[in-house]
Amino acid sequence: MKKWIIMLCIMIFAICTVVFFVTRTGKIKIINLKNEMAGKSISINIYKGKQYLHDFAVNSLLKIKTPPQIAIWVEDAEGNYIETLYATSKIVHQNWSKAPSDPAQKGQIRRDEALPYWTHKRGNGKIIPDTVTSATPKGASTINTKVSTAKGQYTILAEVNLSTDFNEYYPKEAKAGAENYSGGEFGSGQPAIVYAATINSDDNKIHELVPIGHSSPDGKDGKLYKDLSTLTTAREIVEKITCTIK
């Protein structure tokens, strides 16, 4: 009788283990970019946080789950923008939902508050959508791409935020021009968080990007604001971001 119970427990454990790994790996989206381009290979892992998917109210009747906007790019040791490695398709194509009070027509809607640190850094730098973007992942993802920079030390940065991620410091009701205004009823709410890691092109260890500040709430400037004390759920959009040079 005891032997039968032990065998049953082993079978249950084995089934649970298989299910765990299948479901765990099945949630990771693999994104391959710049396959045909020259450069050093890099893998970037984005780990989904508790607030990664956000309730977005399209109207009074319809609510959907939306993932964050993300941009990942490279800077030199002096902080000069070099190239974008990845950006979510909505920010690249500026394909925003129309707020009821927004007079602009769909396709002409601007969201200055969405990833403004990256936007200002790259300036007029050309973005080729086919080489840096894909459908926005709904969960954890691994981005395999290429870094075209020469050997040496440089910085990998990421900027992450959600639409309508309001809190008591960045409320929906904030008025344009106020320090806590973030784009109105369909705006960001809490500003985007910027993550960074300084790496060496010859070092193939895993580097974790750490939060270094947030960008402008309304997107009117390209400054980095280091105080993260007013951010709450925004700090749980991603659990962590890592990168490895191969």
Tab-separated table of C-alpha atoms in Angstrom:
chain	number	residue	atom	x	y	z
A	1	MET	CA	0.000	0.000	0.000
A	2	LYS	CA	2.815	2.409	0.913
A	3	LYS	CA	4.622	1.577	-2.319
A	4	TRP	CA	1.500	2.453	-4.338
A	5	ILE	CA	1.171	5.815	-2.568
A	6	ILE	CA	4.843	6.596	-3.208
A	7	MET	CA	4.486	5.756	-6.916
A	8	LEU	CA	1.381	7.938	-7.174
A	9	CYS	CA	3.175	10.849	-5.516
A	10	ILE	CA	6.108	10.472	-7.936
A	11	MET	CA	3.751	10.477	-10.929
A	12	ILE	CA	1.917	13.570	-9.684
A	13	PHE	CA	5.220	15.350	-9.088
A	14	ALA	CA	6.464	14.449	-12.581
A	15	ILE	CA	3.241	15.679	-14.235
A	16	CYS	CA	3.325	18.927	-12.283
A	17	THR	CA	6.968	19.487	-13.230
A	18	VAL	CA	6.255	18.980	-16.932
A	19	VAL	CA	3.223	21.269	-16.817
A	20	PHE	CA	5.223	23.935	-14.987
A	21	PHE	CA	8.040	24.018	-17.532
A	22	VAL	CA	5.719	23.841	-20.531
A	23	THR	CA	3.601	26.729	-19.307
A	24	ARG	CA	6.623	28.677	-18.136
A	25	THR	CA	8.532	28.459	-21.407
A	26	GLY	CA	5.405	28.797	-23.479
A	27	LYS	CA	4.870	32.320	-22.135
A	28	ILE	CA	8.239	33.590	-23.378
A	29	LYS	CA	7.998	35.295	-26.763
A	30	ILE	CA	11.145	35.070	-28.874
A	31	ILE	CA	11.735	38.122	-31.086
A	32	ASN	CA	14.509	37.888	-33.672
A	33	LEU	CA	15.662	41.152	-35.255
A	34	LYS	CA	18.518	42.321	-37.502
A	35	ASN	CA	19.328	38.727	-38.528
A	36	GLU	CA	20.926	39.800	-41.812
A	37	MET	CA	22.767	42.806	-40.423
A	38	ALA	CA	26.385	43.049	-39.289
A	39	GLY	CA	27.267	43.479	-35.633
A	40	LYS	CA	27.676	41.663	-32.374
A	41	SER	CA	24.755	39.521	-31.209
A	42	ILE	CA	22.918	40.549	-28.064
A	43	SER	CA	20.019	38.948	-26.190
A	44	ILE	CA	17.712	41.091	-24.080
A	45	ASN	CA	15.321	39.432	-21.640
A	46	ILE	CA	12.266	41.297	-20.379
A	47	TYR	CA	10.651	39.643	-17.363
A	48	LYS	CA	6.979	40.397	-16.845
A	49	GLY	CA	6.073	42.150	-13.600
A	50	LYS	CA	2.803	42.081	-11.661
A	51	GLN	CA	1.544	45.221	-13.439
A	52	TYR	CA	2.741	44.302	-16.950
A	53	LEU	CA	-0.808	44.020	-18.342
A	54	HIS	CA	-2.967	47.009	-17.494
A	55	ASP	CA	-6.730	47.602	-17.535
A	56	PHE	CA	-7.311	50.191	-20.256
A	57	ALA	CA	-10.837	51.608	-20.540
A	58	VAL	CA	-11.514	52.218	-24.240
A	59	ASN	CA	-14.921	53.642	-23.313
A	60	SER	CA	-17.526	53.298	-20.559
A	61	LEU	CA	-18.430	49.798	-21.772
A	62	LEU	CA	-15.199	48.312	-23.097
A	63	LYS	CA	-12.082	47.573	-21.056
A	64	ILE	CA	-9.055	45.720	-22.422
A	65	LYS	CA	-5.692	44.504	-21.106
A	66	THR	CA	-2.799	46.411	-22.653
A	67	PRO	CA	0.956	45.734	-22.445
A	68	PRO	CA	3.510	48.502	-21.913
A	69	GLN	CA	5.394	50.582	-24.436
A	70	ILE	CA	9.101	49.718	-24.466
A	71	ALA	CA	12.178	51.123	-26.197
A	72	ILE	CA	15.711	49.733	-25.867
A	73	TRP	CA	18.723	51.553	-27.248
A	74	VAL	CA	22.503	52.007	-27.070
A	75	GLU	CA	24.552	55.026	-25.983
A	76	ASP	CA	28.295	55.594	-25.905
A	77	ALA	CA	30.306	56.223	-22.731
A	78	GLU	CA	29.524	59.961	-22.950
A	79	GLY	CA	25.749	59.411	-23.151
A	80	ASN	CA	25.373	60.051	-26.868
A	81	TYR	CA	22.638	58.097	-28.663
A	82	ILE	CA	23.953	55.453	-31.083
A	83	GLU	CA	21.102	53.205	-32.202
A	84	THR	CA	17.755	51.702	-31.250
A	85	LEU	CA	17.735	47.959	-30.643
A	86	TYR	CA	14.012	47.474	-30.090
A	87	ALA	CA	10.813	49.495	-29.771
A	88	THR	CA	7.203	48.367	-29.532
A	89	SER	CA	5.202	48.827	-32.712
A	90	LYS	CA	2.668	51.296	-31.301
A	91	ILE	CA	5.324	53.854	-30.359
A	92	VAL	CA	7.143	53.418	-33.692
A	93	HIS	CA	3.991	53.762	-35.802
A	94	GLN	CA	2.287	56.251	-33.440
A	95	ASN	CA	-0.863	54.144	-33.560
A	96	TRP	CA	-2.696	55.525	-30.530
A	97	SER	CA	-6.265	55.112	-29.319
A	98	LYS	CA	-8.373	58.257	-29.540
A	99	ALA	CA	-9.538	59.802	-26.282
A	100	PRO	CA	-13.172	61.046	-26.333
A	101	SER	CA	-12.017	64.633	-25.753
A	102	ASP	CA	-9.145	64.513	-28.279
A	103	PRO	CA	-9.880	66.652	-31.379
A	104	ALA	CA	-7.144	64.958	-33.442
A	105	GLN	CA	-8.166	62.225	-35.859
A	106	LYS	CA	-6.830	58.687	-35.505
A	107	GLY	CA	-3.432	58.533	-37.182
A	108	GLN	CA	-2.677	62.112	-36.176
A	109	ILE	CA	-2.763	61.555	-32.430
A	110	ARG	CA	0.485	62.314	-30.625
A	111	ARG	CA	1.467	60.984	-27.218
A	112	ASP	CA	4.456	63.101	-26.203
A	113	GLU	CA	4.389	61.486	-22.769
A	114	ALA	CA	5.023	57.991	-24.177
A	115	LEU	CA	8.760	57.159	-23.843
A	116	PRO	CA	9.974	60.772	-24.126
A	117	TYR	CA	13.517	60.094	-22.860
A	118	TRP	CA	14.165	57.771	-25.815
A	119	THR	CA	12.303	60.069	-28.213
A	120	HIS	CA	14.401	63.097	-27.284
A	121	LYS	CA	17.635	61.091	-27.186
A	122	ARG	CA	17.268	59.789	-30.719
A	123	GLY	CA	16.051	63.147	-32.045
A	124	ASN	CA	15.658	62.838	-35.791
A	125	GLY	CA	17.438	59.489	-35.861
A	126	LYS	CA	15.737	57.323	-38.460
A	127	ILE	CA	13.871	54.241	-37.270
A	128	ILE	CA	13.438	51.363	-39.710
A	129	PRO	CA	10.411	49.496	-38.278
A	130	ASP	CA	11.242	46.132	-39.842
A	131	THR	CA	14.607	45.997	-38.076
A	132	VAL	CA	13.679	47.125	-34.553
A	133	THR	CA	10.039	46.342	-33.846
A	134	SER	CA	7.468	43.555	-33.665
A	135	ALA	CA	4.002	42.918	-32.286
A	136	THR	CA	4.004	43.963	-28.637
A	137	PRO	CA	4.647	40.944	-26.371
A	138	LYS	CA	1.817	40.136	-23.952
A	139	GLY	CA	4.266	38.700	-21.437
A	140	ALA	CA	7.924	37.808	-20.919
A	141	SER	CA	10.093	38.089	-24.013
A	142	THR	CA	13.600	37.498	-25.322
A	143	ILE	CA	14.837	39.878	-28.002
A	144	ASN	CA	17.722	38.618	-30.126
A	145	THR	CA	19.321	41.380	-32.161
A	146	LYS	CA	22.642	42.965	-33.169
A	147	VAL	CA	24.730	45.816	-31.771
A	148	SER	CA	26.616	47.634	-34.506
A	149	THR	CA	28.880	49.636	-32.193
A	150	ALA	CA	32.634	49.146	-32.178
A	151	LYS	CA	34.364	47.308	-29.370
A	152	GLY	CA	34.546	49.023	-26.020
A	153	GLN	CA	32.289	50.200	-23.237
A	154	TYR	CA	28.771	51.467	-23.825
A	155	THR	CA	25.384	51.633	-22.149
A	156	ILE	CA	22.203	49.702	-22.881
A	157	LEU	CA	19.079	51.620	-21.847
A	158	ALA	CA	15.402	50.760	-21.725
A	159	GLU	CA	12.363	52.958	-21.176
A	160	VAL	CA	9.041	51.445	-20.083
A	161	ASN	CA	5.559	52.783	-19.372
A	162	LEU	CA	1.835	52.153	-19.634
A	163	SER	CA	-1.088	54.259	-20.757
A	164	THR	CA	-3.582	55.445	-18.086
A	165	ASP	CA	-1.391	54.165	-15.235
A	166	PHE	CA	-2.632	56.864	-12.867
A	167	ASN	CA	-1.940	57.125	-9.151
A	168	GLU	CA	-2.427	59.782	-6.469
A	169	TYR	CA	0.651	61.714	-7.623
A	170	TYR	CA	-0.245	61.574	-11.339
A	171	PRO	CA	-4.068	61.683	-11.493
A	172	LYS	CA	-6.243	61.728	-14.596
A	173	GLU	CA	-7.594	65.128	-13.543
A	174	ALA	CA	-4.184	66.892	-13.617
A	175	LYS	CA	-4.292	70.009	-15.788
A	176	ALA	CA	-1.985	70.745	-18.722
A	177	GLY	CA	1.018	72.720	-17.528
A	178	ALA	CA	1.015	71.246	-14.027
A	179	GLU	CA	4.101	69.302	-12.896
A	180	ASN	CA	2.058	66.104	-12.613
A	181	TYR	CA	0.206	66.419	-15.925
A	182	SER	CA	0.815	63.319	-18.053
A	183	GLY	CA	-1.288	63.696	-21.189
A	184	GLY	CA	-4.867	63.761	-19.960
A	185	GLU	CA	-7.443	60.980	-19.735
A	186	PHE	CA	-5.598	58.651	-22.163
A	187	GLY	CA	-2.145	59.788	-21.063
A	188	SER	CA	0.549	57.807	-19.295
A	189	GLY	CA	-0.359	58.620	-15.719
A	190	GLN	CA	2.898	57.694	-14.055
A	191	PRO	CA	5.893	58.665	-16.215
A	192	ALA	CA	8.086	56.119	-17.969
A	193	ILE	CA	10.893	54.487	-15.995
A	194	VAL	CA	14.381	54.405	-17.494
A	195	TYR	CA	16.672	51.423	-16.888
A	196	ALA	CA	20.367	51.160	-17.763
A	197	ALA	CA	23.448	48.919	-17.633
A	198	THR	CA	27.014	49.774	-18.617
A	199	ILE	CA	28.633	46.880	-20.445
A	200	ASN	CA	31.803	45.971	-22.297
A	201	SER	CA	31.530	44.440	-25.745
A	202	ASP	CA	33.999	41.680	-24.807
A	203	ASP	CA	32.165	40.692	-21.627
A	204	ASN	CA	29.565	37.979	-22.232
A	205	LYS	CA	28.173	37.801	-18.700
A	206	ILE	CA	24.550	38.623	-17.896
A	207	HIS	CA	23.981	42.318	-17.123
A	208	GLU	CA	20.869	43.556	-15.327
A	209	LEU	CA	19.489	46.963	-16.284
A	210	VAL	CA	18.638	48.907	-13.133
A	211	PRO	CA	16.239	51.868	-12.714
A	212	ILE	CA	18.080	55.197	-12.983
A	213	GLY	CA	15.092	57.558	-12.999
A	214	HIS	CA	11.957	58.515	-14.885
A	215	SER	CA	11.278	60.680	-17.901
A	216	SER	CA	9.188	63.835	-18.227
A	217	PRO	CA	5.542	63.215	-17.170
A	218	ASP	CA	4.119	65.193	-20.104
A	219	GLY	CA	7.004	64.472	-22.493
A	220	LYS	CA	7.868	68.107	-23.127
A	221	ASP	CA	11.557	67.641	-22.337
A	222	GLY	CA	14.185	64.922	-22.569
A	223	LYS	CA	15.467	65.182	-19.009
A	224	LEU	CA	16.032	62.281	-16.638
A	225	TYR	CA	14.395	62.724	-13.223
A	226	LYS	CA	16.126	60.541	-10.643
A	227	ASP	CA	13.487	60.650	-7.886
A	228	LEU	CA	11.246	57.568	-8.215
A	229	SER	CA	9.404	58.053	-4.911
A	230	THR	CA	6.131	59.177	-6.566
A	231	LEU	CA	5.920	56.052	-8.725
A	232	THR	CA	3.953	53.048	-7.448
A	233	THR	CA	2.528	50.450	-9.867
A	234	ALA	CA	4.861	51.690	-12.614
A	235	ARG	CA	7.749	50.101	-10.731
A	236	GLU	CA	6.086	46.698	-11.111
A	237	ILE	CA	5.533	46.736	-14.889
A	238	VAL	CA	8.687	44.685	-15.405
A	239	GLU	CA	10.272	42.417	-12.837
A	240	LYS	CA	13.699	42.921	-14.405
A	241	ILE	CA	15.513	43.420	-17.709
A	242	THR	CA	18.779	41.669	-18.523
A	243	CYS	CA	21.095	41.605	-21.526
A	244	THR	CA	23.960	39.403	-22.704
A	245	ILE	CA	26.494	40.121	-25.434
A	246	LYS	CA	27.309	36.968	-27.385
